[in-house]
Short mmCIF file of C-alpha atoms in Angstrom, two decimals:
data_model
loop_
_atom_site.label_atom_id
_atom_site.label_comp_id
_atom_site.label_asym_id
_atom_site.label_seq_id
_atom_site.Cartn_x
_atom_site.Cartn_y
_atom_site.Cartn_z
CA UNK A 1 48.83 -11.18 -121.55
CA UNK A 2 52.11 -10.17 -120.46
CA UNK A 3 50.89 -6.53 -119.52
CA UNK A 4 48.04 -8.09 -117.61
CA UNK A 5 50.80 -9.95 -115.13
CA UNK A 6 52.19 -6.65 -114.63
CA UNK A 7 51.19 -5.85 -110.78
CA UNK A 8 50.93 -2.13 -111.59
CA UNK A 9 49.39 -2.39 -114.94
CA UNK A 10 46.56 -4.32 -113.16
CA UNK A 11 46.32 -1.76 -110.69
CA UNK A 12 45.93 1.17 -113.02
CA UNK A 13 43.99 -0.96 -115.03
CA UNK A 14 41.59 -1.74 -112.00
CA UNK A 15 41.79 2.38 -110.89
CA UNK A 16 40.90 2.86 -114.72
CA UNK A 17 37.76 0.95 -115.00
CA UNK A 18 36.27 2.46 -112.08
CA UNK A 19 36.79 5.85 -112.76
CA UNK A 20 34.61 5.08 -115.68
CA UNK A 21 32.40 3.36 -114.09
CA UNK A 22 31.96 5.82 -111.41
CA UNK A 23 31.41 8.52 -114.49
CA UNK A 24 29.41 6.43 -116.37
CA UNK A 25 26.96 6.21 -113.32
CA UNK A 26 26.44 9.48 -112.89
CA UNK A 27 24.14 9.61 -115.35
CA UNK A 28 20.82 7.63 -113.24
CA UNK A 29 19.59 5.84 -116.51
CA UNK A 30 23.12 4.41 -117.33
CA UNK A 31 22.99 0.68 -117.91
CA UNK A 32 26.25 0.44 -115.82
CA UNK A 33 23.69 1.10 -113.16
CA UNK A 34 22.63 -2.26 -113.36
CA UNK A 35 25.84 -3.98 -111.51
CA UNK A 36 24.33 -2.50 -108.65
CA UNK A 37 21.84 -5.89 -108.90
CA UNK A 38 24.43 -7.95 -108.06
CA UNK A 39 24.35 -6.12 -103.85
CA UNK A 40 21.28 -4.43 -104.10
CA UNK A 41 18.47 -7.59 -104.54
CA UNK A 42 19.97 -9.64 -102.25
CA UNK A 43 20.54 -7.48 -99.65
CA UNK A 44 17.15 -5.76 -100.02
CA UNK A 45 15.54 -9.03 -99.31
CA UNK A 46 17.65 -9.27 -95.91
CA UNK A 47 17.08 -5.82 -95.17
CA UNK A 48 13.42 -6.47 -96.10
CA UNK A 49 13.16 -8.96 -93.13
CA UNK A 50 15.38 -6.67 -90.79
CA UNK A 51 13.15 -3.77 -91.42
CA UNK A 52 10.13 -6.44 -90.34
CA UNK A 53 11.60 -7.73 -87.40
CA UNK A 54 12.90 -4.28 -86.16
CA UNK A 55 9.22 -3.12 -86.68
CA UNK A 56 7.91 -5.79 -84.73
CA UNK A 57 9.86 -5.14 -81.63
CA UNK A 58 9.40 -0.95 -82.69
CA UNK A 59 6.11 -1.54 -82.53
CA UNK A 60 5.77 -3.73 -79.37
CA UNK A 61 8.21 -1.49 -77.48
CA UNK A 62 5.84 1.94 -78.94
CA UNK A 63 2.84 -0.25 -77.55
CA UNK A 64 4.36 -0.27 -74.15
CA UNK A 65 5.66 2.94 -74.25
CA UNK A 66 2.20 4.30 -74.33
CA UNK A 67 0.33 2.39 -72.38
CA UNK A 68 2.83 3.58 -69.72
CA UNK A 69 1.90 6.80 -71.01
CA UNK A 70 -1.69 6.74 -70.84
CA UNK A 71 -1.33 5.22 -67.20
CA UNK A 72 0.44 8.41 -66.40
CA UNK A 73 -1.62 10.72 -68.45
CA UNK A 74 -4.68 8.62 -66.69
CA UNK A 75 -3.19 9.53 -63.67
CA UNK A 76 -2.90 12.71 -64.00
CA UNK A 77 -6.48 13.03 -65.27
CA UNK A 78 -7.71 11.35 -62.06
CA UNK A 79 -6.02 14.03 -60.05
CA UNK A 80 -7.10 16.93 -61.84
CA UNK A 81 -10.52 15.55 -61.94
CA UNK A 82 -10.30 15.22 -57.99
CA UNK A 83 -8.95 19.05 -58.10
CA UNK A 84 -12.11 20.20 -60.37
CA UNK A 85 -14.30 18.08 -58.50
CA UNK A 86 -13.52 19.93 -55.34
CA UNK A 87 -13.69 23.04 -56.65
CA UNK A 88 -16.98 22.01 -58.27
CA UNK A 89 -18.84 21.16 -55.16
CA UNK A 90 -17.46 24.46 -53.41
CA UNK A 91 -19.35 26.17 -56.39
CA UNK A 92 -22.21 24.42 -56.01
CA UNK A 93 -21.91 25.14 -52.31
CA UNK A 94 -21.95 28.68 -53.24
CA UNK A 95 -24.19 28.38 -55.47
CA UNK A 96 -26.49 27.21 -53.67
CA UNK A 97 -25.77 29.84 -50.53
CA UNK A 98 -26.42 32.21 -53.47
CA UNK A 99 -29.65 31.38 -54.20
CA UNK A 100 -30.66 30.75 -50.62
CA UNK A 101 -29.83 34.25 -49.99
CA UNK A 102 -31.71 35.51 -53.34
CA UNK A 103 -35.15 33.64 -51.88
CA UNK A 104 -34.40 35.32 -48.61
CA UNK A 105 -34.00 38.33 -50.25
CA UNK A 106 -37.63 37.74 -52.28
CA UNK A 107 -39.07 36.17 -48.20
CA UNK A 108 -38.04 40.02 -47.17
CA UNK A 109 -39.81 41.90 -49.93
CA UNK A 110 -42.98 39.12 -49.63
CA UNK A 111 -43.11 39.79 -45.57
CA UNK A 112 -42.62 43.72 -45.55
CA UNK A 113 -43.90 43.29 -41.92
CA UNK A 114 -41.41 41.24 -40.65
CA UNK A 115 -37.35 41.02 -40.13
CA UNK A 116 -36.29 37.14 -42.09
CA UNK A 117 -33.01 36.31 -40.11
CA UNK A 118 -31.32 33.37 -41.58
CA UNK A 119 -29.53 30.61 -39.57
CA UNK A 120 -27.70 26.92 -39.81
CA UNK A 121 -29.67 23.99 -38.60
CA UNK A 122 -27.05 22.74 -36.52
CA UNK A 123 -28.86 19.42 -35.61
CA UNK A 124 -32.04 17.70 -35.62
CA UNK A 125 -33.06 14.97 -32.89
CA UNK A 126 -35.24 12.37 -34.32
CA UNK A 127 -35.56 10.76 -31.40
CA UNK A 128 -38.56 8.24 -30.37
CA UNK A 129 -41.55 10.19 -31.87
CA UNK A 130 -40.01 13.76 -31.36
CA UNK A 131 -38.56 15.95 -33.83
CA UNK A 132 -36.60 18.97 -32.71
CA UNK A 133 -34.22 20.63 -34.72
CA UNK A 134 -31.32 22.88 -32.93
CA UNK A 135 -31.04 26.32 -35.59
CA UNK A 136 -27.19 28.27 -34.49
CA UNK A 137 -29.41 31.81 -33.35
CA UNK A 138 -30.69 32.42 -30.22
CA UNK A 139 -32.09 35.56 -27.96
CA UNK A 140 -29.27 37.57 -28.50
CA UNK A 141 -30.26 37.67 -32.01
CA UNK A 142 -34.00 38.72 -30.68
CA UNK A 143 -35.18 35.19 -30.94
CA UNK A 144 -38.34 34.55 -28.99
CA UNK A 145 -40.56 31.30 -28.73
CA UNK A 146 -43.63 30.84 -31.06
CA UNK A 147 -41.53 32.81 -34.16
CA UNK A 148 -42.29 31.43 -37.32
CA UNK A 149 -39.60 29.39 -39.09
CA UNK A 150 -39.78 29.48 -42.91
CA UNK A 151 -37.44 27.91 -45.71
CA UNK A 152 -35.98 30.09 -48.40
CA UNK A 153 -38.94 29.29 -51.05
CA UNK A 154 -41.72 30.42 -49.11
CA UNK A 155 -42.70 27.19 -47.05
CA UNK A 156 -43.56 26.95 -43.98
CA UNK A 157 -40.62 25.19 -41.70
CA UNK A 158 -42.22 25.08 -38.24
CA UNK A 159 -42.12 27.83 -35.38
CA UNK A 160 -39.39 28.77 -32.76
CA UNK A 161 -40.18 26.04 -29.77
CA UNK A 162 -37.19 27.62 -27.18
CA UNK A 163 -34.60 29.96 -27.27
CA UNK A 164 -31.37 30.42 -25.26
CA UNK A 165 -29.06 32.70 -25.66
CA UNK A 166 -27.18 31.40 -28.32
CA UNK A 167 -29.45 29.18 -29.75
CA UNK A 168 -32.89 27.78 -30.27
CA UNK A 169 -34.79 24.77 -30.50
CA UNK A 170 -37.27 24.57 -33.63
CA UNK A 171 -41.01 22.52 -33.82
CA UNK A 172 -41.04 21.35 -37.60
CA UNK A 173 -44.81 21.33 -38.59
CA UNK A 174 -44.94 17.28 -38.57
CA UNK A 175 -44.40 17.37 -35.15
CA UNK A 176 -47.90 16.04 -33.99
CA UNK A 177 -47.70 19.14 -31.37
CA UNK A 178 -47.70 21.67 -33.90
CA UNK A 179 -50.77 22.94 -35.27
CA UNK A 180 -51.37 25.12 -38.20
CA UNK A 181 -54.55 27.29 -39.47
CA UNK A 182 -54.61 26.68 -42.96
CA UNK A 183 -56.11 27.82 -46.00
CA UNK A 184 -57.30 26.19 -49.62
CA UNK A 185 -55.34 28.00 -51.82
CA UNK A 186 -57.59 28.73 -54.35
CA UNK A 187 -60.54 30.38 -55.20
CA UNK A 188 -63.50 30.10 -52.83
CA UNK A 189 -60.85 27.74 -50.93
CA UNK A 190 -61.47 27.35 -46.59
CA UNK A 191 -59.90 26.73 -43.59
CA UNK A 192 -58.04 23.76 -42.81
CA UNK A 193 -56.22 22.44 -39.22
CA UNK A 194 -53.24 21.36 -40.08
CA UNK A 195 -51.57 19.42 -37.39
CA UNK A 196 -48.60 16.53 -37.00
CA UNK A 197 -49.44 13.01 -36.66
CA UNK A 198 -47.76 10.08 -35.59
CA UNK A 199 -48.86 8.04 -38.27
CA UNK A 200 -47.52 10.42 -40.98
CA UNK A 201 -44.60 12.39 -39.53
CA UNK A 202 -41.94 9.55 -39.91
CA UNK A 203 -42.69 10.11 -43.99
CA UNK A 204 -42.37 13.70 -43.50
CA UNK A 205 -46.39 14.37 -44.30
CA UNK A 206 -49.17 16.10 -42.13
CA UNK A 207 -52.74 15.73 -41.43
CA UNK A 208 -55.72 18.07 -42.44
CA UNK A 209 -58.72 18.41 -39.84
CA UNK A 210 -61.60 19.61 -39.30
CA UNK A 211 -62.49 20.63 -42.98
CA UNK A 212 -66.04 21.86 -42.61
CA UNK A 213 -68.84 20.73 -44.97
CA UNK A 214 -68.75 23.44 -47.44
CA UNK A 215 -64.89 23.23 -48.45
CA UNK A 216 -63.75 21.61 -51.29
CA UNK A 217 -60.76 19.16 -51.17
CA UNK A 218 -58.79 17.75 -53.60
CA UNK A 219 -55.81 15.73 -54.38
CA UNK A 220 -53.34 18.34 -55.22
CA UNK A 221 -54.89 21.32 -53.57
CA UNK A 222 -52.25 24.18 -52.25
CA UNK A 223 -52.30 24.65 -48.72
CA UNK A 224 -51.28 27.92 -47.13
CA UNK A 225 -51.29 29.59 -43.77
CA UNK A 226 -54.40 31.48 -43.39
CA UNK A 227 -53.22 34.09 -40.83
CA UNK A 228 -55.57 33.40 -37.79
CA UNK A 229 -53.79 31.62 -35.09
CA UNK A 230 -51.28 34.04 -33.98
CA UNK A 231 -48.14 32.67 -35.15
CA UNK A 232 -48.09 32.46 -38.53
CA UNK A 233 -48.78 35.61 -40.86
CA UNK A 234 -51.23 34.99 -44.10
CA UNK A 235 -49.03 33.41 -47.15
CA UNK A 236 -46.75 30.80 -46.44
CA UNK A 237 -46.61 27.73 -48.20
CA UNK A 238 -47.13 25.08 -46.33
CA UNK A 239 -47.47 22.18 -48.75
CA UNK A 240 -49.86 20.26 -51.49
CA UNK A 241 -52.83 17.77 -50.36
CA UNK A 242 -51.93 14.18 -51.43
CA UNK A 243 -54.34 11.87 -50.04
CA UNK A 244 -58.21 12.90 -48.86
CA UNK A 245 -59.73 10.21 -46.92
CA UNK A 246 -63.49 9.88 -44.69
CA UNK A 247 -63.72 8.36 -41.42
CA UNK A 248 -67.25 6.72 -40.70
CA UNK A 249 -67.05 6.48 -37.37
CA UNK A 250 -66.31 10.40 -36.15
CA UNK A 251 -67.72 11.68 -39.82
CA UNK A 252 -64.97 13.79 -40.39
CA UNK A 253 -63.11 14.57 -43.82
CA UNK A 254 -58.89 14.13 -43.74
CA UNK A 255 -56.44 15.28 -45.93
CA UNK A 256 -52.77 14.24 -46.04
CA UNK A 257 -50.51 17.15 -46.86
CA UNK A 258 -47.10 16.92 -48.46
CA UNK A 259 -44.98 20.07 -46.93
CA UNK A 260 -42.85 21.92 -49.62
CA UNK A 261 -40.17 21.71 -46.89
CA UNK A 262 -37.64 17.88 -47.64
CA UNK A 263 -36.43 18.10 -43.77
CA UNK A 264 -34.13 15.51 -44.22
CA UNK A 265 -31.98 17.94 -47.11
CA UNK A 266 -32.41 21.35 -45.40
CA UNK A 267 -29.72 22.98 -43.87
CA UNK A 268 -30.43 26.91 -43.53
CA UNK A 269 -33.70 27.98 -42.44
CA UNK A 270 -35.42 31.78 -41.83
CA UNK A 271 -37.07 33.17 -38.59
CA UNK A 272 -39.58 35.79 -39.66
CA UNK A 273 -40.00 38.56 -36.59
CA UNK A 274 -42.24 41.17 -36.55
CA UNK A 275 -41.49 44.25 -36.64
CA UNK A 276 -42.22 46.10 -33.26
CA UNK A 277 -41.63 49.83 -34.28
CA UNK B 1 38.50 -18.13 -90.08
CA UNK B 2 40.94 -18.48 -86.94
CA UNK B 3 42.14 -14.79 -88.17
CA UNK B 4 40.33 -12.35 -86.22
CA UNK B 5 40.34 -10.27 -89.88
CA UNK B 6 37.85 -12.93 -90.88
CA UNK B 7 35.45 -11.51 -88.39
CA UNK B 8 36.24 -7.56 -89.47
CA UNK B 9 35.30 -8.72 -92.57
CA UNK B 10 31.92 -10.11 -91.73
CA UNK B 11 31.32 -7.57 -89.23
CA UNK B 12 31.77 -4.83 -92.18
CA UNK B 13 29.69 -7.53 -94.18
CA UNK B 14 26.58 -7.80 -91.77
CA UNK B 15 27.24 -3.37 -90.96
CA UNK B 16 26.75 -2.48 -95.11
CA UNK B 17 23.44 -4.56 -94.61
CA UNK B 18 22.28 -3.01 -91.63
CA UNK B 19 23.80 0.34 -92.61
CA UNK B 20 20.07 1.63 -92.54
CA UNK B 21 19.14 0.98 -89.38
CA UNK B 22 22.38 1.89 -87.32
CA UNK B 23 21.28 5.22 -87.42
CA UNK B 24 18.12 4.28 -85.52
CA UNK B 25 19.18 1.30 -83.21
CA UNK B 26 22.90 3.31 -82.35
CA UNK B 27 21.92 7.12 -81.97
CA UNK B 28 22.14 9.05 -78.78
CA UNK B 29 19.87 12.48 -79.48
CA UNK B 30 21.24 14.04 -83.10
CA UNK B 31 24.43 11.67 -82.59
CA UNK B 32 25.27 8.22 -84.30
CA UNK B 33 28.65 6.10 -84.45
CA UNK B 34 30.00 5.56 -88.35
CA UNK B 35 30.06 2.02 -87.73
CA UNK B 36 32.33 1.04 -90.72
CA UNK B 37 34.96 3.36 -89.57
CA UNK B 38 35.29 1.71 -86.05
CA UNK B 39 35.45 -1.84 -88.27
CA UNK B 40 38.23 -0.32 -89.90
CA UNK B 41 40.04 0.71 -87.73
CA UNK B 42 39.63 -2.78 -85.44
CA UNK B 43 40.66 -4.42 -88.88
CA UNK B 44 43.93 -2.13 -89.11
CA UNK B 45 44.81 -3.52 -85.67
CA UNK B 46 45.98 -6.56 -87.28
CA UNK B 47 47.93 -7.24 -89.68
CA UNK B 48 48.71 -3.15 -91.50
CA UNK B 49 49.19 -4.00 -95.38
CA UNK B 50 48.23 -2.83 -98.36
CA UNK B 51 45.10 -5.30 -97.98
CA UNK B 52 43.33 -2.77 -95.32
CA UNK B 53 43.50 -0.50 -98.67
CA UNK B 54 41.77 -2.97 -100.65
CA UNK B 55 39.20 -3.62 -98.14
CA UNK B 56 38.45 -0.05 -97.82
CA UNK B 57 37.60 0.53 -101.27
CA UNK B 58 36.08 -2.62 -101.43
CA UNK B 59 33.55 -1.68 -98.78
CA UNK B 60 32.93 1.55 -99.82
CA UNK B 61 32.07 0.24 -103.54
CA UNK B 62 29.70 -1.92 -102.31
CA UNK B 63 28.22 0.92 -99.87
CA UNK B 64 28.21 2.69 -103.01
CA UNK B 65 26.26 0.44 -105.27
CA UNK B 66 24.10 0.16 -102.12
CA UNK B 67 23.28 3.73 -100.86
CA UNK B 68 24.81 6.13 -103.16
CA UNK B 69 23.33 8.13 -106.03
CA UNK B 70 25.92 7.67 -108.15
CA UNK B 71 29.18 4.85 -107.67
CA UNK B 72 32.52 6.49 -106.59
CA UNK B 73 32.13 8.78 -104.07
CA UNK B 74 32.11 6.50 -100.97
CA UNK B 75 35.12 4.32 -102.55
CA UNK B 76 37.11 7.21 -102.74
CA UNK B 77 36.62 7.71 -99.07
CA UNK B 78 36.90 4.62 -97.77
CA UNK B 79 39.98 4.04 -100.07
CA UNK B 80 41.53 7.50 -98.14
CA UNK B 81 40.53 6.03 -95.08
CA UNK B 82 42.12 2.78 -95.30
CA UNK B 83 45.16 5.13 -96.12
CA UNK B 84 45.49 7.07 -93.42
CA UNK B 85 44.85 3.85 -90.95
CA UNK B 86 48.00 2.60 -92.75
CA UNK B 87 50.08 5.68 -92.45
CA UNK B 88 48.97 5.98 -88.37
CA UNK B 89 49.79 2.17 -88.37
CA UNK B 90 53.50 2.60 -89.60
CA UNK B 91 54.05 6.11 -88.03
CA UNK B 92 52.62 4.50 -84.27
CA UNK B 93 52.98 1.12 -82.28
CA UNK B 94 49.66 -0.68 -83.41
CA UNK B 95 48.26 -0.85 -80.34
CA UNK B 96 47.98 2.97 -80.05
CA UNK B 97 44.76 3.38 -78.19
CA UNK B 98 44.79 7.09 -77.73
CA UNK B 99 46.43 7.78 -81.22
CA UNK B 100 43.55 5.38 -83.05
CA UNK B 101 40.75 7.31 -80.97
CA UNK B 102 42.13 10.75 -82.20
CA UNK B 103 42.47 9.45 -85.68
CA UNK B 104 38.86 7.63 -85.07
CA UNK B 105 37.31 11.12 -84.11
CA UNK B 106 39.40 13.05 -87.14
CA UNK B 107 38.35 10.31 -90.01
CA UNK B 108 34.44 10.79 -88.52
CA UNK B 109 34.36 14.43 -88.23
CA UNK B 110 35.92 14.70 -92.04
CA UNK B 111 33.39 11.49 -93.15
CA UNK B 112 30.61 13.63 -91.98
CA UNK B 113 31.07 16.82 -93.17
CA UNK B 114 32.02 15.03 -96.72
CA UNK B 115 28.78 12.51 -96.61
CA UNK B 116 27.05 15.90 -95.82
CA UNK B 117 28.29 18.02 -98.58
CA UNK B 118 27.83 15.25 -100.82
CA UNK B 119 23.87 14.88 -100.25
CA UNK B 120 23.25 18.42 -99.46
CA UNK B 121 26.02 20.55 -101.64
CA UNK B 122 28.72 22.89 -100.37
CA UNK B 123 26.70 25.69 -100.73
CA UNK B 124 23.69 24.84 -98.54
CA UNK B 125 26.24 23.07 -96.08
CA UNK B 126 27.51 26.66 -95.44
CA UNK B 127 24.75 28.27 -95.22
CA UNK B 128 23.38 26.05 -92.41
CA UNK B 129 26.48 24.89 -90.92
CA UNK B 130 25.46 26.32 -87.73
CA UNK B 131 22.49 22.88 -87.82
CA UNK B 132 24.63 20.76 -88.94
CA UNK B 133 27.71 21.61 -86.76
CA UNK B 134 26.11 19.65 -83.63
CA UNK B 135 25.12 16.55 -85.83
CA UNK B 136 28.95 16.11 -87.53
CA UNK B 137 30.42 17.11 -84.11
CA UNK B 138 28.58 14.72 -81.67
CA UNK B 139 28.41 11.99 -84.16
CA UNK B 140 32.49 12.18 -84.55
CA UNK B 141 32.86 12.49 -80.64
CA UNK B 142 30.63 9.33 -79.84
CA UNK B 143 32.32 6.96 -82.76
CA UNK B 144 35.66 8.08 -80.83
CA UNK B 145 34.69 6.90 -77.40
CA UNK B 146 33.45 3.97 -79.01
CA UNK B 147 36.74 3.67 -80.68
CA UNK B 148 38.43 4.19 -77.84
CA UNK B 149 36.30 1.18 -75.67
CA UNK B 150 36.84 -1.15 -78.57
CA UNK B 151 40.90 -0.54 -79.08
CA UNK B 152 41.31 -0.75 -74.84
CA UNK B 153 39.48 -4.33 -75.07
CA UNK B 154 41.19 -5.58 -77.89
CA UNK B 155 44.76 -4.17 -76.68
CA UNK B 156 43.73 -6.29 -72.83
CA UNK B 157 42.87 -9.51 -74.75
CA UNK B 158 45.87 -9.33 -77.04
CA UNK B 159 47.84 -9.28 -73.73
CA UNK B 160 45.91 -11.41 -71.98
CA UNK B 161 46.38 -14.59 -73.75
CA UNK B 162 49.94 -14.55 -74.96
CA UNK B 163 50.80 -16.13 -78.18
CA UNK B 164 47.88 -17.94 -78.83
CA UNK B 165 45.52 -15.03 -78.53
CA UNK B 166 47.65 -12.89 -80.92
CA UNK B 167 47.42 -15.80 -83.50
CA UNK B 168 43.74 -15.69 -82.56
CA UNK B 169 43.71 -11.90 -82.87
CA UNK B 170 45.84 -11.35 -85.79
CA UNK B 171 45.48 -14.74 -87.78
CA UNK B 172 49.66 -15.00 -87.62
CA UNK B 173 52.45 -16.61 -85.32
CA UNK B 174 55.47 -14.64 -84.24
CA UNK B 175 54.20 -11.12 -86.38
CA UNK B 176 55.84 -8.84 -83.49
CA UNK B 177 57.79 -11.06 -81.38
#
């Protein structure tokens, strides 16, 4: 008891028992290990709640964090997608110039006897019952009146109505002053008149005349140009029969034709001239 | 609980505790302050007796029983620690700013590389000193700055107030008058 008073004694004494403890605790299944109770539990239990609350405001601040993110990954997306869009419709663009100039290329090799020049429609004038369109070539590029305007698959556009110099004016085959020879495109098919009509033109559709007694017309019947006429050579499409109706009064069979040509969407158009040699 | 010891003491307290998530709430890139060091050394401020030794060893028992594999290895540091605050204490005015932030950044930088050797060995500390070399040196430099804030602060209040804020401070009357 007298030893223990001893300020050193209780020093060493103190240094002493944790040296041993410290050795004794080396070894992890030591039962001196189990003074570390006394801090560990309760402390765990506070750390335990830490750890939850630091999660909740980890998790909140991660939460913000990335919708931040995704608004500036979103837009980023937006702008590339504006970037790809672009170049998508210039693709298209040529894509579609491509194969335009493919069907031009298949116009030449169907019309051996004629030169297929293409050209922009570079306006159209819908005005009160009259439909001209205004195509970017003109005489300089041999462009004479009456020349027959085609589209790149084969169907008949309308024919060259004036031409100046630079460019020309274009009658599409609604226009109740054009008129069309047609034929039945089929077998043992006939002529047809094809002509514009007010009635019909503002849908984009034609009438079919004069269809003599012995031809036969149905709905969906091919209509092509039959040569005669002048103007346009044997073979173009012109478009499909849609409608056939009677008139009592004048006796007369009518057919409504369809062109293969949407005016509204075209944009580049052919004139077919013949070859003078 | 006037004695400004009183809140070292819980500070060290409520820092063993959240010892786990200083690391996480403190660092800056690789770098994070040793927290109980800087407690420390705002403890040996006061009053520089043999009871900043006790202290030390006392905290680092408890980090021991708390984080270490085995008990001992922290005590003896913290014991050195508290050891070397005393020996800057007596050998410098107390209110040495620049002389606790060198001693701050030294006691770190040798904490480090120690607490590293300890969990990784000395031979694998060697061999990839070069990785941890950025870790022990940046951690050591940013517990020194904070050193450094903490000291100026304390050293404007203690001279702020006059005698009442060094009783405050230092839980004493007429210590170093």
């Amino acid at each position: 008891m007298k030893l223990l008073k001893n300020k050193k004694f209780r020093i060493i004494l103190i240094v002493a028992v944790f040296v041993i403890v410290a050795i004794l605790s080396i070894n992890r299944f030591s039962g001196v290990n189990i003074i570390r109770n006394i801090v560990t539990i309760p402390v765990s239990w506070i750390q335990k709640g830490i750890y939850n609350i630091d999660q909740y405001f980890t998790e909140k601040r991660f939460t913000r964090k990335q919708y931040q993110e995704l608004l500036e990954e979103n837009k980023q997306l937006r702008a590339e997608n504006e970037h790809l869009r672009e170049e998508n419709a210039a693709m298209s663009f040529l894509e579609d110039k491509n194969r335009l100039l493919r069907q031009a290329l298949a116009l030449k090799d169907i019309f051996e006897g004629y030169d297929i020049i293409g050209s922009n429609i570079m306006g159209s004038d819908p005005g009160n019952f009259v439909y001209r369109y205004k195509i970017d070539i003109g005489t300089r590029d041999r462009v004479k009146p009456d020349m027959p305007v085609v589209a790149a698959n084969n169907a008949l556009y309308g024919r060259v109505y004036s031409a100046t110099y630079t460019t020309s004016v274009i009658v599409p085959i609604i226009d109740e002053n054009a008129g069309i020879s047609g034929w039945i495109s089929k077998e043992n098919g006939g002529h047809v008149n094809i002509k514009g009509d007010i009635r019909y033109k503002e849908r984009g559709l034609c009438l079919i005349e004069n269809v003599s007694d012995n031809v036969e017309l149905v709905v969906g019947d091919v209509v092509e140009t039959s040569g005669l006429g002048g103007i346009y050579p044997k073979g173009i499409l012109v478009g499909v029969i849609t409608e056939i109706f009677y008139d009592e009064i004048t006796n007369e069979r009518f057919g409504v034709l369809q062109p293969y040509v949407d005016f509204n969407s075209i944009s580049t158009v052919f004139v077919m001239m013949e070859k003078t040699e | 609980m006037y004695s400004y010891r009183w809140y070292a003491y819980v500070l060290i307290a409520v820092n063993l505790i959240l010892e786990p998530f200083i690391s996480k709430w403190f660092s800056i890139g690789v770098a994070y302050p040793d927290m109980l060091l800087i407690l420390m050394l705002m403890l040996s401020m006061g009053r520089k007796d043999n009871q900043i030794l006790i202290v030390s060893a006392a905290t680092g028992f408890v980090y021991d029983m708390l984080y270490s594999r085995f008990l001992g290895p922290m005590t003896v540091l913290f014991f050195l620690r508290g050891l070397v605050t005393i020996v800057i204490g007596r050998r410098f005015k107390q209110e040495n700013v620049l002389m606790l932030t060198l001693a701050g950044f030294a006691m770190a930088l040798v904490s480090r590389v120690y607490t590293i050797i300890l969990s990784v060995g000395f031979k694998d500390f060697f061999r990839a000193f070069g990785m941890f070399i950025a870790d022990i040196g940046f951690s050591a430099l940013y517990t020194a700055l904070i050193i450094a804030v903490v000291t100026t602060i304390m050293f404007l209040i203690y001279n702020s107030y006059g005698r009442r804020s060094k009783r405050l401070l230092y839980g004493q009357n007429n210590r170093d008058t």
